[in-house]
Amino acid sequence: MTLESKKLNVTERIVGKIKNGELQFYLDQELVGRMPLNTSEQNVQMEPNFELNGNEFVQNYMSPNQNESRYTDCDEGGWC
């Protein structure tokens, strides 16, 4: 089985919280990025597996390639 890289737009599920002088971005309970509230820095720092694409938050993940058959030589009863 091979895995392929996929992207999922999670923008609508992102919540921002002000904490420790920065705006922190969360997907459910997972920290996905942060931006300092200081006006000299407006860089968004993203956690691994997340990226900011324009105005959208994108989650990168690995998924099994659908082109490969998962089971071979299965009988009609479902035994492989």
CSV table of C-alpha atoms in Angstrom, one decimal:
chain,number,residue,atom,x,y,z
A,1,MET,CA,0.0,0.0,0.0
A,2,THR,CA,1.3,3.4,-0.9
A,3,LEU,CA,0.4,6.7,0.7
A,4,GLU,CA,-0.2,9.9,-1.1
A,5,SER,CA,-0.1,13.5,0.1
A,6,LYS,CA,-3.4,15.3,0.3
A,7,LYS,CA,-4.6,18.7,1.4
A,8,LEU,CA,-7.8,19.6,3.2
A,9,ASN,CA,-9.2,23.2,3.5
A,10,VAL,CA,-10.0,23.6,7.2
A,11,THR,CA,-10.6,27.3,7.2
A,12,GLU,CA,-14.2,27.2,8.5
A,13,ARG,CA,-13.1,25.0,11.5
A,14,ILE,CA,-10.3,27.3,12.7
A,15,VAL,CA,-10.7,29.2,16.0
A,16,GLY,CA,-8.5,32.1,17.1
A,17,LYS,CA,-7.5,32.7,20.7
A,18,ILE,CA,-5.5,35.6,22.1
A,19,LYS,CA,-2.8,34.2,24.4
A,20,ASN,CA,0.6,35.3,25.6
A,21,GLY,CA,0.7,38.4,23.3
A,22,GLU,CA,-0.2,36.5,20.2
A,23,LEU,CA,-3.1,35.2,18.2
A,24,GLN,CA,-3.1,31.4,18.3
A,25,PHE,CA,-5.1,29.4,15.7
A,26,TYR,CA,-6.7,26.0,16.7
A,27,LEU,CA,-8.3,23.2,14.8
A,28,ASP,CA,-10.5,21.6,17.4
A,29,GLN,CA,-8.0,21.4,20.3
A,30,GLU,CA,-4.8,21.3,18.2
A,31,LEU,CA,-2.6,24.4,17.8
A,32,VAL,CA,-2.1,24.9,14.1
A,33,GLY,CA,-0.4,28.4,14.0
A,34,ARG,CA,0.3,31.6,15.7
A,35,MET,CA,0.7,35.3,14.9
A,36,PRO,CA,2.4,37.9,17.2
A,37,LEU,CA,0.1,40.8,18.0
A,38,ASN,CA,3.0,43.2,17.9
A,39,THR,CA,2.6,45.5,14.9
A,40,SER,CA,6.2,45.2,13.7
A,41,GLU,CA,5.7,41.4,13.0
A,42,GLN,CA,2.7,40.1,11.2
A,43,ASN,CA,4.1,36.7,10.2
A,44,VAL,CA,1.9,33.7,10.8
A,45,GLN,CA,3.9,30.8,12.0
A,46,MET,CA,2.3,27.5,11.2
A,47,GLU,CA,2.8,24.1,12.9
A,48,PRO,CA,4.0,21.1,10.8
A,49,ASN,CA,1.3,19.7,8.5
A,50,PHE,CA,-0.5,23.0,8.3
A,51,GLU,CA,-0.1,25.9,5.8
A,52,LEU,CA,-1.7,29.2,5.1
A,53,ASN,CA,-2.6,29.5,1.4
A,54,GLY,CA,-3.8,33.1,0.8
A,55,ASN,CA,-6.7,33.4,3.3
A,56,GLU,CA,-7.2,29.7,3.8
A,57,PHE,CA,-5.9,27.3,6.4
A,58,VAL,CA,-4.9,24.0,4.8
A,59,GLN,CA,-4.1,20.7,6.6
A,60,ASN,CA,-1.7,18.4,4.9
A,61,TYR,CA,-2.1,14.6,5.5
A,62,MET,CA,-1.3,11.2,4.1
A,63,SER,CA,-4.0,8.9,2.8
A,64,PRO,CA,-3.8,5.4,1.2
A,65,ASN,CA,-3.7,5.6,-2.6
A,66,GLN,CA,-7.2,4.6,-3.9
A,67,ASN,CA,-5.8,3.1,-7.1
A,68,GLU,CA,-4.5,0.0,-5.3
A,69,SER,CA,-6.9,-2.8,-4.5
A,70,ARG,CA,-6.9,-3.4,-0.8
A,71,TYR,CA,-7.8,-7.1,-0.9
A,72,THR,CA,-7.0,-9.7,-3.5
A,73,ASP,CA,-8.2,-13.4,-3.9
A,74,CYS,CA,-11.3,-12.9,-1.7
A,75,ASP,CA,-14.1,-15.5,-2.0
A,76,GLU,CA,-17.8,-14.7,-2.2
A,77,GLY,CA,-18.1,-15.0,1.6
A,78,GLY,CA,-15.6,-12.2,2.1
A,79,TRP,CA,-12.6,-14.4,3.3
A,80,CYS,CA,-9.3,-13.3,1.8
